[in-house]
Each structure stands twice: as C-alpha cells, then as structure tokens.
Coordinates of C-alpha atoms in Angstrom, one line a residue:
M1 CA 0.1 0.2 -0.1
Q2 CA 2.9 2.4 0.9
G3 CA 4.4 1.7 -2.4
F4 CA 1.5 2.6 -4.3
L5 CA 0.6 5.6 -2.3
G6 CA 4.3 6.7 -3.0
G7 CA 3.9 6.0 -6.4
V8 CA 1.0 8.1 -6.7
A9 CA 2.5 10.9 -4.6
G10 CA 5.6 10.9 -7.1
L11 CA 3.3 11.2 -10.3
A12 CA 1.6 14.4 -8.7
A13 CA 4.8 15.7 -7.8
W14 CA 6.3 15.1 -11.1
L15 CA 3.2 16.5 -12.8
G16 CA 3.2 19.8 -10.5
A17 CA 6.8 20.3 -11.1
R18 CA 6.4 20.8 -15.2
S19 CA 7.1 24.1 -16.8
A20 CA 4.5 26.3 -18.2
A21 CA 4.9 24.8 -21.9
Q22 CA 5.0 21.4 -20.6
R23 CA 2.1 21.6 -18.2
M24 CA -0.2 23.0 -21.2
G25 CA 1.0 20.4 -23.5
L26 CA 0.3 17.5 -20.9
A27 CA -2.9 19.1 -20.3
A28 CA -4.0 18.9 -24.0
V29 CA -3.0 15.5 -24.4
L30 CA -4.9 14.5 -21.2
G31 CA -8.1 16.5 -22.6
G32 CA -7.9 14.5 -25.9
A33 CA -7.5 11.1 -24.1
T34 CA -10.7 12.2 -22.4
V35 CA -12.7 11.7 -25.2
L36 CA -12.0 8.0 -25.4
A37 CA -14.0 7.8 -22.0
M38 CA -17.1 9.5 -23.8
P39 CA -19.5 7.7 -26.3
P40 CA -19.1 5.8 -28.5
F41 CA -16.0 4.4 -27.0
G42 CA -17.0 4.1 -23.6
L43 CA -13.4 3.6 -21.9
W44 CA -14.5 5.4 -18.6
P45 CA -11.9 4.3 -16.3
L46 CA -9.7 6.6 -18.3
L47 CA -11.2 9.2 -16.4
F48 CA -9.1 7.8 -13.4
I49 CA -6.3 9.2 -15.1
T50 CA -7.3 12.4 -17.1
Y51 CA -9.0 14.4 -14.6
P52 CA -6.7 13.7 -11.6
G53 CA -3.9 14.3 -13.9
L54 CA -5.4 17.7 -14.8
V55 CA -5.8 18.6 -11.0
W56 CA -2.2 17.7 -10.3
L57 CA -0.8 19.9 -13.1
L58 CA -2.9 22.8 -11.5
D59 CA -1.6 21.7 -8.0
G60 CA 1.9 22.7 -9.0
I61 CA 1.3 26.2 -10.0
A62 CA 2.7 28.5 -7.4
P63 CA 0.3 30.9 -5.3
D64 CA 0.0 34.3 -6.5
A65 CA 2.5 36.7 -5.0
P66 CA 1.0 39.5 -2.8
P67 CA 1.2 42.8 -3.6
A68 CA 4.7 44.3 -3.0
P69 CA 4.6 46.6 -0.1
P70 CA 5.9 50.2 -0.9
A71 CA 9.2 51.3 0.3
P72 CA 9.3 54.6 2.2
P73 CA 12.0 56.2 0.3
A74 CA 10.5 55.4 -3.3
P75 CA 7.3 53.7 -3.4
Q76 CA 6.9 51.1 -6.2
A77 CA 3.8 49.8 -7.9
P78 CA 2.5 46.3 -7.1
D79 CA 4.1 43.8 -9.4
V80 CA 0.8 43.1 -11.2
S81 CA 2.6 40.3 -13.4
S82 CA 3.6 38.3 -10.3
R83 CA 0.2 38.8 -8.5
F84 CA -1.9 37.4 -11.2
A85 CA 0.6 34.8 -12.4
G86 CA -1.0 32.0 -10.8
W87 CA -4.5 32.7 -11.9
R88 CA -3.2 32.9 -15.5
A89 CA -1.4 29.9 -15.5
T90 CA -4.5 28.2 -14.0
A91 CA -6.7 29.4 -16.6
A92 CA -4.3 28.8 -19.4
T93 CA -3.7 25.0 -18.2
A94 CA -7.4 24.2 -18.0
W95 CA -8.0 25.8 -21.3
A96 CA -5.6 23.5 -22.9
F97 CA -7.3 20.4 -21.3
G98 CA -10.6 21.9 -22.7
F99 CA -9.2 22.6 -26.2
G100 CA -7.6 19.0 -26.5
F101 CA -11.0 17.6 -25.5
F102 CA -13.1 19.4 -27.9
I103 CA -11.0 19.5 -30.9
S104 CA -10.4 15.6 -30.5
G105 CA -14.3 15.2 -29.9
L106 CA -15.6 17.6 -32.3
Y107 CA -13.1 17.1 -35.0
W108 CA -16.0 15.8 -37.2
I109 CA -17.8 19.0 -37.4
G110 CA -15.2 19.9 -40.1
S111 CA -16.7 17.3 -42.5
A112 CA -19.7 19.5 -42.9
F113 CA -17.6 22.3 -44.3
L114 CA -16.4 19.8 -47.2
V115 CA -19.7 18.9 -48.4
E116 CA -19.6 22.0 -50.6
A117 CA -15.9 22.4 -50.1
D118 CA -15.5 25.2 -52.8
A119 CA -17.7 27.4 -50.8
F120 CA -17.0 26.5 -47.3
A121 CA -13.4 24.6 -47.0
W122 CA -11.6 27.8 -46.3
M123 CA -13.5 28.0 -42.9
I124 CA -12.2 24.9 -41.5
P125 CA -9.1 26.2 -40.1
F126 CA -11.3 28.9 -38.2
V127 CA -13.8 26.5 -36.9
A128 CA -11.2 24.1 -35.8
M129 CA -9.7 26.7 -33.7
I130 CA -12.7 29.2 -32.5
L131 CA -15.1 26.4 -31.4
P132 CA -12.9 24.2 -29.5
G133 CA -11.1 27.4 -28.2
G134 CA -14.4 29.0 -27.3
L135 CA -15.8 25.9 -25.5
A136 CA -12.5 25.5 -23.7
L137 CA -13.2 28.6 -21.9
F138 CA -15.8 26.9 -19.6
F139 CA -12.9 24.6 -18.3
A140 CA -10.5 27.7 -17.7
L141 CA -13.5 29.5 -15.8
A142 CA -14.0 26.2 -13.8
A143 CA -10.4 25.9 -12.8
V144 CA -10.4 29.6 -11.8
A145 CA -13.3 29.3 -9.8
A146 CA -12.0 26.2 -7.9
R147 CA -8.8 27.8 -7.3
A148 CA -10.4 30.9 -5.5
V149 CA -12.4 28.3 -3.5
A150 CA -10.0 25.9 -2.2
R151 CA -6.5 25.0 -3.0
R152 CA -5.5 22.3 -0.4
G153 CA -6.8 18.9 0.9
P154 CA -10.0 17.3 0.1
A155 CA -11.7 20.4 -0.1
R156 CA -10.1 21.3 -3.5
V157 CA -11.3 18.1 -5.0
I158 CA -14.9 18.9 -4.1
A159 CA -14.4 22.5 -5.3
Y160 CA -13.4 21.0 -8.7
V161 CA -16.2 18.7 -8.8
L162 CA -18.4 21.7 -8.1
A163 CA -16.8 23.9 -10.8
F164 CA -16.6 21.6 -13.6
A165 CA -20.3 20.5 -12.9
L166 CA -21.5 24.2 -13.0
A167 CA -19.3 24.9 -16.2
E168 CA -21.1 21.8 -17.9
W169 CA -24.5 23.1 -16.8
L170 CA -23.4 26.7 -18.2
R171 CA -22.3 25.3 -21.4
G172 CA -25.6 23.6 -21.8
H173 CA -27.4 27.0 -21.4
V174 CA -25.4 29.9 -22.2
L175 CA -26.2 31.5 -25.7
T176 CA -28.1 28.8 -27.4
G177 CA -26.5 26.2 -25.3
F178 CA -24.0 23.3 -26.5
P179 CA -24.1 20.2 -23.9
W180 CA -22.5 18.0 -26.5
N181 CA -20.2 15.4 -24.6
A182 CA -21.0 16.7 -21.2
A183 CA -18.9 14.8 -18.4
G184 CA -21.9 12.6 -17.5
Y185 CA -22.2 11.0 -20.9
A186 CA -19.2 9.0 -19.9
L187 CA -21.2 6.7 -17.7
S188 CA -23.9 6.2 -20.5
V189 CA -22.5 3.7 -22.8
S190 CA -23.4 0.9 -20.5
D191 CA -27.2 0.1 -20.2
W192 CA -26.6 -0.3 -16.4
L193 CA -24.7 2.9 -15.7
V194 CA -27.2 5.2 -17.8
Q195 CA -30.2 3.9 -15.8
A196 CA -29.2 6.4 -13.0
T197 CA -30.2 9.4 -15.2
A198 CA -33.7 8.5 -14.7
L199 CA -33.3 9.9 -11.1
W200 CA -31.0 12.9 -11.6
G201 CA -30.5 13.5 -15.6
L202 CA -27.6 14.6 -17.4
Y203 CA -26.1 17.1 -15.1
G204 CA -26.8 15.0 -11.9
H205 CA -24.9 12.1 -13.8
T206 CA -22.3 14.7 -14.4
V207 CA -21.6 15.5 -10.7
I208 CA -21.4 11.8 -9.9
T209 CA -19.1 11.1 -12.9
L210 CA -16.8 13.9 -11.7
L211 CA -16.8 12.8 -8.0
I212 CA -15.5 9.1 -9.5
A213 CA -13.2 10.5 -11.8
L214 CA -11.6 13.1 -9.4
A215 CA -11.3 10.6 -6.6
P216 CA -7.7 9.7 -7.2
A217 CA -6.8 13.3 -6.5
L218 CA -7.7 12.7 -2.9
L219 CA -4.3 10.5 -2.8
A220 CA -1.7 13.2 -3.4
G221 CA -1.4 17.0 -3.6
P222 CA -1.2 20.1 -1.2
G223 CA -2.3 19.4 2.2
I224 CA -2.8 15.9 1.6
A225 CA -1.0 13.1 3.7
P226 CA -2.8 10.0 2.8
G227 CA -3.7 7.4 5.0
R228 CA -6.3 4.8 5.5
R229 CA -9.2 7.2 5.5
H230 CA -8.0 8.6 2.0
V231 CA -7.8 5.2 0.5
A232 CA -11.1 4.2 1.9
A233 CA -12.8 7.6 0.5
V234 CA -11.2 6.9 -2.9
L235 CA -12.3 3.3 -2.9
C236 CA -16.0 4.2 -2.0
L237 CA -16.2 6.8 -4.8
A238 CA -14.2 5.3 -7.7
L239 CA -15.3 1.5 -7.2
G240 CA -18.0 1.8 -4.8
M241 CA -20.2 4.3 -6.7
P242 CA -19.9 2.8 -9.9
M243 CA -20.9 -0.7 -8.3
L244 CA -24.0 1.0 -6.7
M245 CA -25.2 2.5 -10.0
Y246 CA -24.5 -1.0 -11.8
G247 CA -26.7 -2.5 -9.0
F248 CA -29.5 0.0 -9.5
G249 CA -29.4 -0.4 -13.5
A250 CA -29.5 -4.1 -13.1
W251 CA -32.4 -4.0 -10.7
R252 CA -34.3 -1.5 -13.0
L253 CA -33.7 -3.5 -16.3
S254 CA -35.0 -6.7 -14.4
G255 CA -38.3 -5.3 -14.1
P256 CA -41.1 -6.5 -16.8
E257 CA -40.9 -4.6 -20.0
P258 CA -44.2 -2.6 -21.0
V259 CA -46.2 -4.1 -23.6
D260 CA -45.7 -2.7 -27.0
V261 CA -48.5 -0.3 -28.1
A262 CA -51.3 -2.2 -29.8
D263 CA -52.0 -2.1 -33.6
V264 CA -49.0 0.2 -34.3
R265 CA -46.2 -1.0 -36.6
L266 CA -43.6 1.5 -37.7
R267 CA -41.4 1.2 -40.8
I268 CA -38.2 3.6 -40.3
V269 CA -36.6 4.2 -43.6
Q270 CA -32.9 5.2 -43.9
P271 CA -32.1 5.8 -47.4
N272 CA -28.5 6.6 -46.9
I273 CA -28.1 9.5 -49.4
A274 CA -24.9 11.3 -49.2
Q275 CA -25.3 14.9 -48.3
K276 CA -23.3 16.1 -51.4
D277 CA -25.9 14.3 -53.4
K278 CA -29.0 15.2 -51.5
W279 CA -29.9 18.6 -53.2
R280 CA -28.5 18.3 -56.6
P281 CA -31.3 19.0 -58.9
E282 CA -30.2 16.2 -61.3
L283 CA -30.5 13.7 -58.4
R284 CA -33.7 14.6 -56.8
A285 CA -36.0 12.5 -58.5
A286 CA -33.8 9.5 -58.0
N287 CA -33.3 10.5 -54.3
F288 CA -37.0 10.6 -53.9
S289 CA -37.5 7.3 -55.6
R290 CA -35.3 5.6 -53.2
L291 CA -37.3 6.9 -50.2
L292 CA -40.6 5.6 -52.2
R293 CA -39.0 2.3 -52.9
L294 CA -37.7 1.6 -49.3
S295 CA -40.9 2.6 -47.8
R296 CA -43.3 0.6 -50.1
A297 CA -44.5 -2.4 -48.3
E298 CA -44.3 -5.6 -50.2
D299 CA -47.3 -7.3 -49.0
D300 CA -50.2 -6.5 -46.7
A301 CA -48.7 -9.0 -44.2
A302 CA -46.1 -6.4 -43.0
G303 CA -49.1 -4.5 -41.2
I304 CA -47.3 -1.4 -41.5
T305 CA -49.3 1.4 -40.0
H306 CA -46.8 4.3 -40.0
V307 CA -44.0 4.9 -42.3
I308 CA -41.3 7.3 -41.0
W309 CA -38.4 9.4 -43.0
P310 CA -35.6 11.2 -41.7
E311 CA -34.9 15.1 -41.3
S312 CA -35.7 17.0 -44.6
A313 CA -36.1 13.8 -46.3
P314 CA -37.9 15.1 -49.6
P315 CA -35.5 17.0 -51.8
F316 CA -38.0 19.8 -52.4
L317 CA -40.8 21.7 -50.6
L318 CA -43.3 18.7 -50.2
A319 CA -46.4 20.9 -49.4
D320 CA -46.0 22.6 -52.7
N321 CA -45.6 19.3 -54.7
A322 CA -48.8 17.8 -55.4
D323 CA -47.1 15.1 -58.0
A324 CA -45.0 14.1 -55.3
R325 CA -47.6 13.9 -52.6
A326 CA -49.7 11.9 -55.2
L327 CA -46.8 9.3 -55.6
I328 CA -46.8 9.0 -51.4
A329 CA -50.4 8.4 -51.4
H330 CA -49.8 5.6 -54.0
M331 CA -46.8 4.1 -51.8
L332 CA -48.7 4.0 -48.5
P333 CA -50.7 1.1 -47.5
P334 CA -54.5 1.8 -47.0
G335 CA -54.9 3.6 -43.9
A336 CA -51.3 4.1 -43.0
H337 CA -49.8 7.4 -42.4
L338 CA -46.3 9.0 -43.2
I339 CA -44.2 11.2 -40.5
T340 CA -41.7 13.0 -42.5
G341 CA -38.8 15.6 -41.8
A342 CA -39.6 18.2 -44.6
V343 CA -38.6 21.9 -45.4
R344 CA -41.6 24.1 -45.6
A345 CA -42.1 27.8 -46.7
E346 CA -44.4 30.1 -45.4
P347 CA -45.1 33.1 -47.9
L348 CA -44.3 36.6 -46.5
P349 CA -47.0 39.2 -47.1
R350 CA -44.7 40.9 -49.9
A351 CA -41.2 40.2 -51.1
R352 CA -38.4 41.8 -49.1
P353 CA -35.7 44.0 -50.8
D354 CA -33.2 41.1 -50.8
G355 CA -35.4 39.0 -52.9
R356 CA -36.6 36.7 -50.1
W357 CA -40.4 35.8 -50.5
A358 CA -41.0 33.3 -47.7
R359 CA -39.8 32.2 -44.5
F360 CA -38.6 28.6 -44.4
F361 CA -38.7 26.0 -41.6
N362 CA -37.1 22.8 -40.8
S363 CA -40.3 20.8 -39.8
V364 CA -41.9 17.4 -39.3
M365 CA -45.1 16.8 -41.1
V366 CA -47.7 14.1 -40.7
L367 CA -49.5 13.1 -43.7
D368 CA -52.5 10.6 -44.1
S369 CA -52.9 7.8 -46.7
D370 CA -54.4 10.3 -49.2
A371 CA -51.0 12.5 -48.5
R372 CA -53.1 15.3 -47.0
I373 CA -50.8 17.2 -44.5
L374 CA -52.5 16.8 -41.1
D375 CA -50.1 18.4 -38.7
V376 CA -47.0 20.2 -38.9
Y377 CA -44.3 21.0 -36.3
D378 CA -41.5 23.4 -36.8
K379 CA -38.0 23.0 -35.3
A380 CA -37.3 25.5 -32.5
H381 CA -33.7 24.9 -31.5
L382 CA -31.7 25.8 -34.7
V383 CA -28.1 25.0 -35.1
P384 CA -25.9 28.2 -35.4
F385 CA -24.0 28.7 -38.6
G386 CA -25.8 25.6 -39.9
E387 CA -29.6 26.8 -40.1
Y388 CA -29.0 30.3 -39.3
L389 CA -26.5 33.1 -38.8
P390 CA -26.0 35.2 -35.8
A391 CA -26.8 38.8 -36.9
Q392 CA -28.1 37.1 -40.1
G393 CA -28.6 40.3 -42.1
L394 CA -25.0 41.8 -41.2
L395 CA -23.0 38.6 -41.8
E396 CA -25.0 37.9 -45.1
A397 CA -24.0 41.7 -46.2
I398 CA -20.5 40.7 -46.2
G399 CA -20.8 37.5 -48.0
L400 CA -21.2 34.8 -45.4
Q401 CA -24.0 32.0 -45.3
Q402 CA -25.0 29.1 -43.1
L403 CA -24.1 25.6 -44.5
T404 CA -27.7 25.1 -45.7
R405 CA -27.3 28.2 -48.0
Q406 CA -30.9 29.2 -47.4
R407 CA -31.1 32.9 -47.8
G408 CA -32.2 34.4 -44.5
G409 CA -31.8 31.2 -42.7
Y410 CA -34.5 29.1 -41.3
A411 CA -37.0 30.7 -39.0
S412 CA -37.6 29.0 -35.6
G413 CA -40.8 27.2 -34.3
P414 CA -42.5 27.8 -31.0
G415 CA -40.9 25.0 -29.0
P416 CA -41.6 21.5 -28.1
R417 CA -45.3 20.2 -28.3
P418 CA -46.9 16.9 -28.9
M419 CA -48.3 16.1 -32.4
S420 CA -51.4 14.2 -33.2
V421 CA -51.0 11.2 -35.1
P422 CA -54.0 9.1 -36.2
G423 CA -53.7 5.5 -35.2
A424 CA -50.9 6.1 -32.8
P425 CA -50.3 7.7 -29.4
S426 CA -49.2 11.5 -29.3
V427 CA -45.6 12.1 -30.4
G428 CA -43.1 14.7 -29.3
P429 CA -41.1 15.4 -32.5
L430 CA -37.2 16.5 -32.1
V431 CA -35.3 17.6 -35.2
C432 CA -31.8 16.8 -35.2
Y433 CA -29.8 18.2 -32.2
E434 CA -33.1 19.2 -30.3
V435 CA -32.7 15.7 -28.8
I436 CA -29.4 16.9 -26.9
F437 CA -30.9 19.1 -24.4
P438 CA -31.9 17.6 -21.1
G439 CA -35.2 18.6 -19.7
S440 CA -36.3 20.4 -22.8
V441 CA -37.5 17.5 -25.0
V442 CA -41.1 17.7 -23.7
S443 CA -43.5 20.4 -23.0
D444 CA -46.1 20.6 -20.3
Q445 CA -48.3 18.4 -22.2
R446 CA -46.4 14.9 -22.1
P447 CA -46.3 12.8 -25.2
Q448 CA -46.2 9.1 -25.4
W449 CA -43.2 8.7 -27.3
L450 CA -40.3 10.9 -28.9
L451 CA -39.4 10.9 -32.5
N452 CA -36.1 12.3 -33.3
T453 CA -35.6 12.7 -37.2
T454 CA -32.0 13.7 -38.1
N455 CA -29.5 14.0 -41.0
D456 CA -26.3 13.2 -39.8
A457 CA -25.0 12.9 -43.5
W458 CA -23.1 16.0 -42.8
F459 CA -20.6 14.5 -40.8
G460 CA -19.8 11.3 -42.8
N461 CA -18.4 8.1 -41.2
S462 CA -17.3 9.7 -37.8
I463 CA -17.9 9.6 -34.2
G464 CA -20.3 12.6 -34.5
P465 CA -23.5 10.5 -35.5
R466 CA -22.5 7.9 -32.7
Q467 CA -22.2 10.5 -30.1
H468 CA -25.5 12.0 -31.2
F469 CA -27.2 8.5 -30.9
Y470 CA -26.1 7.9 -27.2
Q471 CA -27.3 11.5 -26.2
A472 CA -30.7 10.7 -27.9
R473 CA -30.6 7.3 -26.0
M474 CA -30.1 9.2 -22.6
R475 CA -33.4 11.2 -23.2
A476 CA -35.2 8.0 -23.4
V477 CA -34.0 6.9 -20.0
E478 CA -34.4 10.5 -18.4
E479 CA -38.1 10.8 -19.6
G480 CA -39.3 7.2 -19.4
L481 CA -40.2 7.5 -23.1
P482 CA -39.5 5.5 -26.0
V483 CA -37.3 7.3 -28.8
I484 CA -37.7 6.5 -32.3
R485 CA -34.7 7.6 -34.5
A486 CA -34.9 8.2 -38.2
A487 CA -31.6 9.1 -39.7
N488 CA -30.7 9.7 -43.2
T489 CA -27.5 8.0 -43.1
G490 CA -27.6 6.4 -39.6
I491 CA -27.9 5.7 -36.9
S492 CA -31.8 4.9 -37.0
A493 CA -33.2 3.0 -34.2
V494 CA -36.0 2.1 -32.1
I495 CA -35.1 2.7 -28.2
G496 CA -37.4 1.7 -25.2
P497 CA -38.1 3.8 -22.6
K498 CA -35.4 2.6 -20.3
G499 CA -32.9 2.9 -23.3
Q500 CA -32.8 -0.5 -24.6
V501 CA -32.0 -0.7 -28.0
R502 CA -34.6 -2.9 -29.8
A503 CA -33.6 -2.5 -33.4
M504 CA -30.8 -0.3 -35.4
L505 CA -29.7 0.3 -38.7
E506 CA -25.8 1.2 -38.6
L507 CA -24.4 4.4 -40.1
G508 CA -23.9 4.1 -43.7
Q509 CA -26.4 1.4 -44.3
A510 CA -29.5 1.7 -46.4
G511 CA -32.7 -0.2 -45.4
V512 CA -35.8 -0.2 -43.2
L513 CA -36.5 -1.3 -39.7
D514 CA -40.2 -2.6 -39.3
Q515 CA -40.8 -2.5 -35.4
P516 CA -43.4 -2.4 -33.0
L517 CA -43.9 0.9 -31.0
P518 CA -42.7 0.5 -27.3
A519 CA -45.3 1.8 -24.7
Q520 CA -44.1 4.6 -22.3
I521 CA -43.5 3.8 -18.5
D522 CA -44.5 6.0 -15.4
K523 CA -42.9 9.2 -15.5
T524 CA -39.2 9.1 -14.0
I525 CA -38.0 11.2 -10.8
Y526 CA -36.2 13.3 -13.3
S527 CA -39.0 13.8 -15.8
R528 CA -41.2 15.0 -12.6
N529 CA -38.5 17.2 -11.0
G530 CA -36.1 18.2 -13.7
D531 CA -32.7 19.4 -12.2
T532 CA -33.7 19.3 -8.7
I533 CA -31.4 16.5 -7.5
F534 CA -28.6 18.2 -9.6
L535 CA -29.2 21.4 -7.4
I536 CA -29.2 19.3 -4.2
M537 CA -25.8 17.7 -5.3
I538 CA -24.4 21.3 -5.8
A539 CA -25.6 22.3 -2.5
V540 CA -24.1 19.3 -0.9
C541 CA -20.7 20.0 -2.5
V542 CA -20.9 23.9 -1.2
L543 CA -21.8 22.7 2.4
T544 CA -18.9 19.9 2.1
I545 CA -16.3 22.7 1.2
L546 CA -17.4 24.8 4.1
Y547 CA -17.1 22.2 6.5
F548 CA -13.6 21.5 5.5
K549 CA -12.8 25.2 5.6
V550 CA -14.4 25.8 8.8
S551 CA -13.2 22.6 10.8
K552 CA -9.8 23.0 9.4
S553 CA -9.4 19.2 9.2
K554 CA -5.7 18.1 9.6
V555 CA -5.5 15.7 6.3

C-alpha cells in the first residue's frame, strides 16, 4: 500500500513540477484522451487518469504573489504580473485541457464544411480553432473558480467537482447552449450505468461522474498526507459508486418490460443518401424514388401503420409538390400514415428587398394515406451557422452564409409540443440536435413517445453521429419515453423507455426497420423534478467545502 501511495505522490509531484509549456502540452494530451472515455468508446476508467492528472498539473502552480509593499523612500507599484501569474497559469492549463478535449471530440464538425468544399472549406481552420477554443473557456473558468474556493486537501477536489459540474451546466445553457459530450455521458454507454439518469438527469450524472473521476486526487496533492481514510474514500467513490449504479441499473432493467402499443407497427426508412448528392437538381428524382422504394410494403402481411422518414427527407418543398404527394399516397398502405422531416415555406405578405419571398422552416409533417398534411411541427432549436447566422443580415451583407445556404436562414418554431398522429399515441418531435438538451424535449403536455428525425450525413462516417445516438438514448432513460430515430445515413433505431436498443440500422447502411412502437413507462423522478437533484448535489458540494474550511481538518 505504501509503495502504491508513494507512486501516486511521485506522479503528482512530477506533474506539478512541469514548466508552463510542458504543463499546457500535457493538459491538452489529457483532454484529448478524455474523449476515449466518452461515447462511442466508453472507456470511462480513463477518467481516473485524465481528470486527476489535470488537478495535479494545477496543484503545481505557485500561489499568486501578494502585492509588493511600498518602500518608504521610493514607493513602487505592485508587481501586477507576479500577482496574477497563478490565475493566468491556472486558466491557461485548464483551457489547454478543454481545447484538447473539444478538438478531439468535435473534429467531425469540419466534415460539414467539405460537403461544398468550394464554398466552405476555407472556414475549416477557423472552425477548428474558434469552436474548441471558445468551449474550452468553460474549463478555464471552472479551474479559476475552484482555485479561488480551495487549493488544499480534500476541499480542493470537491471544489473542482463543483466548478466543473457548474461549467457543464453553463455550457448547456449559455447563448443557445451546447451540452455535447458533457462529462456525464462518460457513464452512458453501459445499459446499466445510464439508468441512474432516470433519477437525476445528465447534469446530476455529471456530478457523480466527476466525483468518481477525481477521487484519485485525494491520494496526493497540497495538504494531503494519505492514510487509510483517504484510501477508503477513494475506494468508496471510485469503485463503490459505480458498483451501486450498476446494481441500480440491473435492478431497474430486471423489471417487466411494458407491452408494445397495440395495433401500431412502424417502418423507419434510412435511405443513406450522401449529403453532397441530396439536393443536386439532377438527382432529386432518384433520391425521392429511393425513399418511395424503401418505404413501399411488399405485402399486406407487413401490417405497417406508420412510415417514418428522416429530417428534410424530400429534396424539395413537399407541401408545394402535388405530384410528389400523389406518389406518396400511392406508396402508403391503405389507412397508413407518413411522418417525415421536410422543409416548408411560409409566404411573406410581400417580397423583401433582398428577394426573399418566404420564411423557411425545418419541420416534421404528418400525412394521411391520401397524402394530406394533417399536422406540422417546426424546429425551434436551430443550429448556429448551420441553419442560421447570428446577426443574419449583417453577416449575409459581407458575403457569409450558413451551411444550408438558405437565404435568410431558417425561422424558429415555438418550441416542443406533442403532435397528433392518427392511429398512434401523441408524439413529441425533435429535429436533429434538439434531442441533446436534457429537460427540454417535452412540454407541459407530455407525449407518449419521442421521434428524433435527423440528417447526420453532414458528418460522414465519424464519431459525431454515434455521439448523437447515445445522447438521444439518454433522453429515453431520463423521460421514461421510447425514442424512435430516423436518420438519413444512420444511426436509425428503436429505443425503449429504459434505453434498451430494440433494433438499429448502422451508420452508412440503407434499409428499413419494421418494428412495433414500445409503450411508455411511468414518469421518472427526473421527468417529474427536472434538475432538482442536481441542485441538491451542488448544495451538498458547497456545504462539504464549507465544512472542510471551517473545521480546518488535518489531512
């Protein structure tokens, strides 16, 4: 035991003694390695190395020098550079960790700029630097806040848990929010470990994940003289908590499965059309024919009641194309309905000076067997720079455009709401990355299932669509609702209300899924209370830090 503790202390001391440049380089490597702990890889024990490694790097940063006292004969100004050197080094090191994490975990976003490389490829270097660099500021802010709260002993570990968890919550809400790859997703690949999100959601899962990950930092660092108490605490956090979560997950999954919804059989269509080909005028007819061909039931025995197409599936304005809707009516079995992602236009009262004649929406439509449009949902949470530009008019005036090249960008809908689908329970539509926002996927009127239409073809055969899939799966567990995914190039799936994957089509595979609709289960604790347990966890962290500070425990 003493040899192990000595080795941990030696590693912590070695990391703490690195130069500023070495410290930032190592932090970036640790941040990049953290991606392997996240979906789709799920190597979460790597967190025992990466997060404590970051803390030990930060431990080695010297305290800030106090202001120099003025000398009576010739008063001198305080050495501001020395006074704030520690804060700057802390922020820079944590920023490097975040930059390594985000550039490794979000590299696939660059693929979207290669779909029309002649127009957008020049932006890749800026995207590769600005997006990861901007998101990494949340890590820098968290590290500085933790340094201000506690620098020694167990209190500093709890301070990092508190600061990093709040930073993840802020990342999911500031501006339009972007909670992609939040730390809590590290414990989401396992069917058993993800079940706890039914209690406390993504952000509560993030607190627990950080407690587990940062436990080894209790074995070495300023104010730490490790003994049996510390080893026991680390074992409880690093091993005991995952075992409890495994046990809870196994118990929850051992219960009886809800019966499927009676008389509903879905056909989920994954056409696998490359993004570069999707909107080419000469290929639109062929692309639409592929959708019809895959959707057409070969015989009545299939019993298909609802056909589901992915985001913006028809490569034209479906509501304005009577011929296309006639083909849909011919394709659908008698009495069946189509639910499809589609772009729709809403004419303006008069044309604008820039030539725009309509507002465009990224929508979900329900059509009956005569291809009449029965209900429409408009996407509310749009993708910045993908579906709209901040300060749209100004940036368009200087020649910039979003990836969809839709003049004026897409307009935003009013927000989540259930849609009525004849022959099926009410559905909560979520277009593309609307599904990644915990607590925001249902309205006060709770649907009985969630439908995530998406087009991840922008990002090719990368980890991006796979990350998206696991985030959608967590929404099923949080809400106790089945999630049906219809993706252009994958991953399409039927996910039960406890996150079990009933059936799926892999990335890059064309085909259909013929599946019954899983039934919902009772509302989960998280769906009833939202982030209340997360806030309680934050309060407990604050009280724990205060306890250590007030008691001045000898550790």
